[in-house]
Short mmCIF file of C-alpha atoms in Angstrom, two decimals:
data_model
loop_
_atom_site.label_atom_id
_atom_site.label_comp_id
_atom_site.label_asym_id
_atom_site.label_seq_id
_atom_site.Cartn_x
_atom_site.Cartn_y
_atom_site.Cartn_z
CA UNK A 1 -197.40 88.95 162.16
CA UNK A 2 -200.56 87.18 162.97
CA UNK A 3 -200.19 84.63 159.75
CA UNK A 4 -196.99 83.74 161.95
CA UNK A 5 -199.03 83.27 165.38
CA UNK A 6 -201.77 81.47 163.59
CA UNK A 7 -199.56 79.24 161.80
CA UNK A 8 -197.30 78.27 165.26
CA UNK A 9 -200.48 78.10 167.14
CA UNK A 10 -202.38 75.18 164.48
CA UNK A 11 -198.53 73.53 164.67
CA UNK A 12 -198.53 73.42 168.10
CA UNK A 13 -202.28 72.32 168.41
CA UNK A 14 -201.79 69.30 165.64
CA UNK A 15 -198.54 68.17 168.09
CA UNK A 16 -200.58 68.02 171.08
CA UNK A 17 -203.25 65.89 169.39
CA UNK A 18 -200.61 63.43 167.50
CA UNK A 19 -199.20 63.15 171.12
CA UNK A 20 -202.91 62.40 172.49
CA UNK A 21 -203.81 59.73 169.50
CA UNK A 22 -200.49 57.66 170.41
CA UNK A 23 -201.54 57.83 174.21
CA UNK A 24 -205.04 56.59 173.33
CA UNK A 25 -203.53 53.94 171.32
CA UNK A 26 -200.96 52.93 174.01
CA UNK A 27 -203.57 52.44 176.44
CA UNK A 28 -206.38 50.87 174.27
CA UNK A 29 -203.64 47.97 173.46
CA UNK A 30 -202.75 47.88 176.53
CA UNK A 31 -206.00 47.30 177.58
CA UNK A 32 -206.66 45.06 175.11
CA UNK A 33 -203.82 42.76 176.01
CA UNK A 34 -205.07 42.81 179.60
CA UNK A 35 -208.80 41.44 178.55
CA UNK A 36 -207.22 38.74 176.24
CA UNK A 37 -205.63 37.24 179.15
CA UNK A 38 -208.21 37.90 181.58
CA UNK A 39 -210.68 36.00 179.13
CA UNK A 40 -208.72 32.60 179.41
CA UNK A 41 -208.60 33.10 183.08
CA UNK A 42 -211.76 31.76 185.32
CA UNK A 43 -213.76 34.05 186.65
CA UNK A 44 -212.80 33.41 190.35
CA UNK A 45 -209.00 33.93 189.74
CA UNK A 46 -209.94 37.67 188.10
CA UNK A 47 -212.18 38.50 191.15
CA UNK A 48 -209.18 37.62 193.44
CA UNK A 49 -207.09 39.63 191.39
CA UNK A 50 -209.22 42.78 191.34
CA UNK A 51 -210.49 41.70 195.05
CA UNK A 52 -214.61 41.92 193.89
CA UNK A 53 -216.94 39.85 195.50
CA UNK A 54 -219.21 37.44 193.62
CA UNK A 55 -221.57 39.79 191.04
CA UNK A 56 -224.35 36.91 191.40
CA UNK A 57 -223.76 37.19 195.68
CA UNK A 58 -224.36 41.23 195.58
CA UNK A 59 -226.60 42.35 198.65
CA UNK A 60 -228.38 45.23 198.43
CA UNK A 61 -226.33 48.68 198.76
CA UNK A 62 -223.29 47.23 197.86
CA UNK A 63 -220.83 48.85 195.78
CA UNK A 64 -220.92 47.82 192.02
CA UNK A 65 -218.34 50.24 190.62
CA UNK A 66 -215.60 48.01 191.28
CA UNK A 67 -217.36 46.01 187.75
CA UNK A 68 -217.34 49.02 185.58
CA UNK A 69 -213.14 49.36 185.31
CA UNK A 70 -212.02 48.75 181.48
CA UNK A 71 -209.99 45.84 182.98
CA UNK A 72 -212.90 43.93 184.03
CA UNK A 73 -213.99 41.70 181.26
CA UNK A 74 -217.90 42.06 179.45
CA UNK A 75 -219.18 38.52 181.15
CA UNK A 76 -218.31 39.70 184.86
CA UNK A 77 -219.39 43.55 184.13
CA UNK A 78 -222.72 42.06 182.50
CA UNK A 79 -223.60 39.52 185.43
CA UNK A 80 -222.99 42.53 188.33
CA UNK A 81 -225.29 44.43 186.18
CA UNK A 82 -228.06 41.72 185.86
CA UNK A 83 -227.53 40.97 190.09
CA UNK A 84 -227.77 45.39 190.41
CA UNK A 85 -231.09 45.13 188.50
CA UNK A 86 -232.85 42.55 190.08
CA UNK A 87 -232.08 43.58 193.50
CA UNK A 88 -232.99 47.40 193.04
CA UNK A 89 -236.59 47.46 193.12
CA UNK A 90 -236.67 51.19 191.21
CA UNK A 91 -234.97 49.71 189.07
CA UNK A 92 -236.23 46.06 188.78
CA UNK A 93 -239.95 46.73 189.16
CA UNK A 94 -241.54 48.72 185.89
CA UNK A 95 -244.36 51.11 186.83
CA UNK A 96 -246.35 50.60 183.42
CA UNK A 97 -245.84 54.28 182.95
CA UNK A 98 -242.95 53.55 180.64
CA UNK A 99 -244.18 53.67 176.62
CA UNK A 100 -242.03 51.37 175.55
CA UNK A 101 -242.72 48.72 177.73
CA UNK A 102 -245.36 46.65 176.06
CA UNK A 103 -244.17 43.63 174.12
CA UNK A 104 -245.39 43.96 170.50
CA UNK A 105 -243.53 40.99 169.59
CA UNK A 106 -245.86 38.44 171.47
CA UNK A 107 -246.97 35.99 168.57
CA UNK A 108 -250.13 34.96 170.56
CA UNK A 109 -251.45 38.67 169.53
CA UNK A 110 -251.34 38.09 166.29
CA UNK A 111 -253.89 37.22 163.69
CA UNK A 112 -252.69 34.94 160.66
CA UNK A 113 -253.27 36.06 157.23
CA UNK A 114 -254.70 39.68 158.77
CA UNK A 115 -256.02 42.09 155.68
CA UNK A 116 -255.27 45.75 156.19
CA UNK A 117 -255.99 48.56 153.75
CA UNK A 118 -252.81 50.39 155.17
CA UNK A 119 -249.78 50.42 152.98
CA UNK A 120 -246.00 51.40 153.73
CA UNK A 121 -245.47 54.87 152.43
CA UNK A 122 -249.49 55.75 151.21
CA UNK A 123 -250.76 54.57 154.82
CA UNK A 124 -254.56 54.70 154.23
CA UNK A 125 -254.70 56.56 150.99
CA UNK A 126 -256.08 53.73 148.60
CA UNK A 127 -258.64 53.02 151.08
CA UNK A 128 -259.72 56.67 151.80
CA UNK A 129 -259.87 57.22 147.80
CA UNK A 130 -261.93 54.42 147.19
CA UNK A 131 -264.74 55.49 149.68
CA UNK A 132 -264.18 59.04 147.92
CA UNK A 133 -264.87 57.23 144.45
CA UNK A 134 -267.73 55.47 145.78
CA UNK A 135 -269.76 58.49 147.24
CA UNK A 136 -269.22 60.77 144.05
CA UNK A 137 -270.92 57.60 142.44
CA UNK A 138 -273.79 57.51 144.70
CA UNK A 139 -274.39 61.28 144.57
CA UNK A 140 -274.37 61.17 140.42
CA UNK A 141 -277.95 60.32 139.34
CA UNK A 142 -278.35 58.57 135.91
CA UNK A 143 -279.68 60.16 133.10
CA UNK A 144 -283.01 58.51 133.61
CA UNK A 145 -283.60 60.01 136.81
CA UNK A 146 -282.74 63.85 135.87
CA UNK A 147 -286.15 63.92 134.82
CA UNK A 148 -287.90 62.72 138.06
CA UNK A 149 -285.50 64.92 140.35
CA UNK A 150 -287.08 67.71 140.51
CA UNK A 151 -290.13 66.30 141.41
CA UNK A 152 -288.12 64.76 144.29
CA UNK A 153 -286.55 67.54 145.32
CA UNK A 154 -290.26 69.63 145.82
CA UNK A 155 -291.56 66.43 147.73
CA UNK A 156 -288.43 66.98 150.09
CA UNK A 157 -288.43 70.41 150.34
CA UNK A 158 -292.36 70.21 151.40
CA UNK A 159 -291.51 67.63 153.97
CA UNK A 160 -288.96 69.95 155.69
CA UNK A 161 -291.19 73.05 155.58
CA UNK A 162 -294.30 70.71 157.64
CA UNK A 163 -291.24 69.74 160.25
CA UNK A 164 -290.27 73.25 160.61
CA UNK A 165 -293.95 74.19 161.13
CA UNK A 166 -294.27 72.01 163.46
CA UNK A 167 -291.36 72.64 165.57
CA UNK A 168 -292.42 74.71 168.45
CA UNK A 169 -290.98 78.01 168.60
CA UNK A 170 -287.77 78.78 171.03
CA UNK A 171 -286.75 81.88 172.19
CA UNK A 172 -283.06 83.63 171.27
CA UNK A 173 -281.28 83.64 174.45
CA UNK A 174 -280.87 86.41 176.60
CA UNK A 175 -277.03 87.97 176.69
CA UNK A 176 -275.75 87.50 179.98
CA UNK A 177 -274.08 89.92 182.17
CA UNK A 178 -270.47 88.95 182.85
CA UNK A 179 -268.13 90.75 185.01
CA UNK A 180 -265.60 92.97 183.61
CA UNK A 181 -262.38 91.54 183.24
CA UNK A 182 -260.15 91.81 185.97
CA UNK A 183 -256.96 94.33 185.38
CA UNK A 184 -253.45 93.36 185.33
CA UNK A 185 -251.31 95.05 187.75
CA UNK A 186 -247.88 96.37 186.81
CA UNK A 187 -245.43 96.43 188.98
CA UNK A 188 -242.04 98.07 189.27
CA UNK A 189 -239.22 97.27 190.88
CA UNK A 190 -236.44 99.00 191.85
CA UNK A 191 -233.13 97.52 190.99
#
């Protein structure tokens, strides 16, 4: 019995959305006839028609949702929008607080022929390994030197014994009393 509900239920559902995809379609051509003849039409005759008032003579607090209809065509929508901006200063004036408002395009910024050891995909990875490759080289002595590095290493150890020696003694710190930690209070409510 359920197969039967399920079944008239998922019929019934798929007739409702045929019935809302030819809607959609009737108005989106219908729409789309209206903007192909409001597009060879000037743009004073379509604001007579739809009774707006100039976009680029907006005054403040004026109403632009008049621009926003589908009927309206992109050039008149677009040239309310620009008037909106400029004349709403929340909207018009940028606080600098915004992240994406510096312009990283400017060409004056940039260096020509710039060298960079980053590279798409590694970023700094070449770079970092050849500093790595470079200090396990310096830390290697040659073969020549083995002999001599003990020697070096007594002078060095004899240096920093004088330097401790010589460094005046300081005293451990004393442990301080804090406070003990204040308790949390539980509280219960009645409900």
């Amino acid at each position: 019995m359920t197969e039967a509900r399920d079944f008239w239920s998922r019929r019934k559902a798929a007739v409702l959305a045929e019935a809302d995809e030819e809607r959609e379609a009737i108005e989106a051509k219908a729409v789309a006839d209206q903007q192909t003849e409001l597009e060879a039409k000037p743009d004073h005759e379509i604001l007579a028609e739809f009774n707006l008032p100039d976009p680029d003579q907006l005054k403040p607090g004026e109403d632009v949702s008049g621009f926003m209809k589908k009927a309206i065509p992109d050039r008149l929508r677009r040239r309310a929008l620009r008037r909106l901006w400029r004349l709403n200063p929340v909207l018009a004036n940028v606080d600098g607080l915004v992240d994406y408002g510096e312009d990283y395009t400017d060409a004056a910024c940039v260096i020509e022929n710039i060298q960079t050891a980053y590279q798409v995909g590694k970023g700094m990875l070449a770079h970092i390994e050849a500093l790595a490759a470079d200090e396990t080289e310096d830390e290697a002595l040659p073969a020549e030197d083995l002999e001599e590095a003990p020697e070096a290493l007594d002078d060095e150890i004899e240096d920093v014994a004088e330097v401790v020696a010589l460094a005046p003694e300081t005293e451990e710190p004393e442990e301080m009393e804090m406070p003990p930690a204040p308790r949390r209070m539980k509280f219960e409510f009645e409900g």
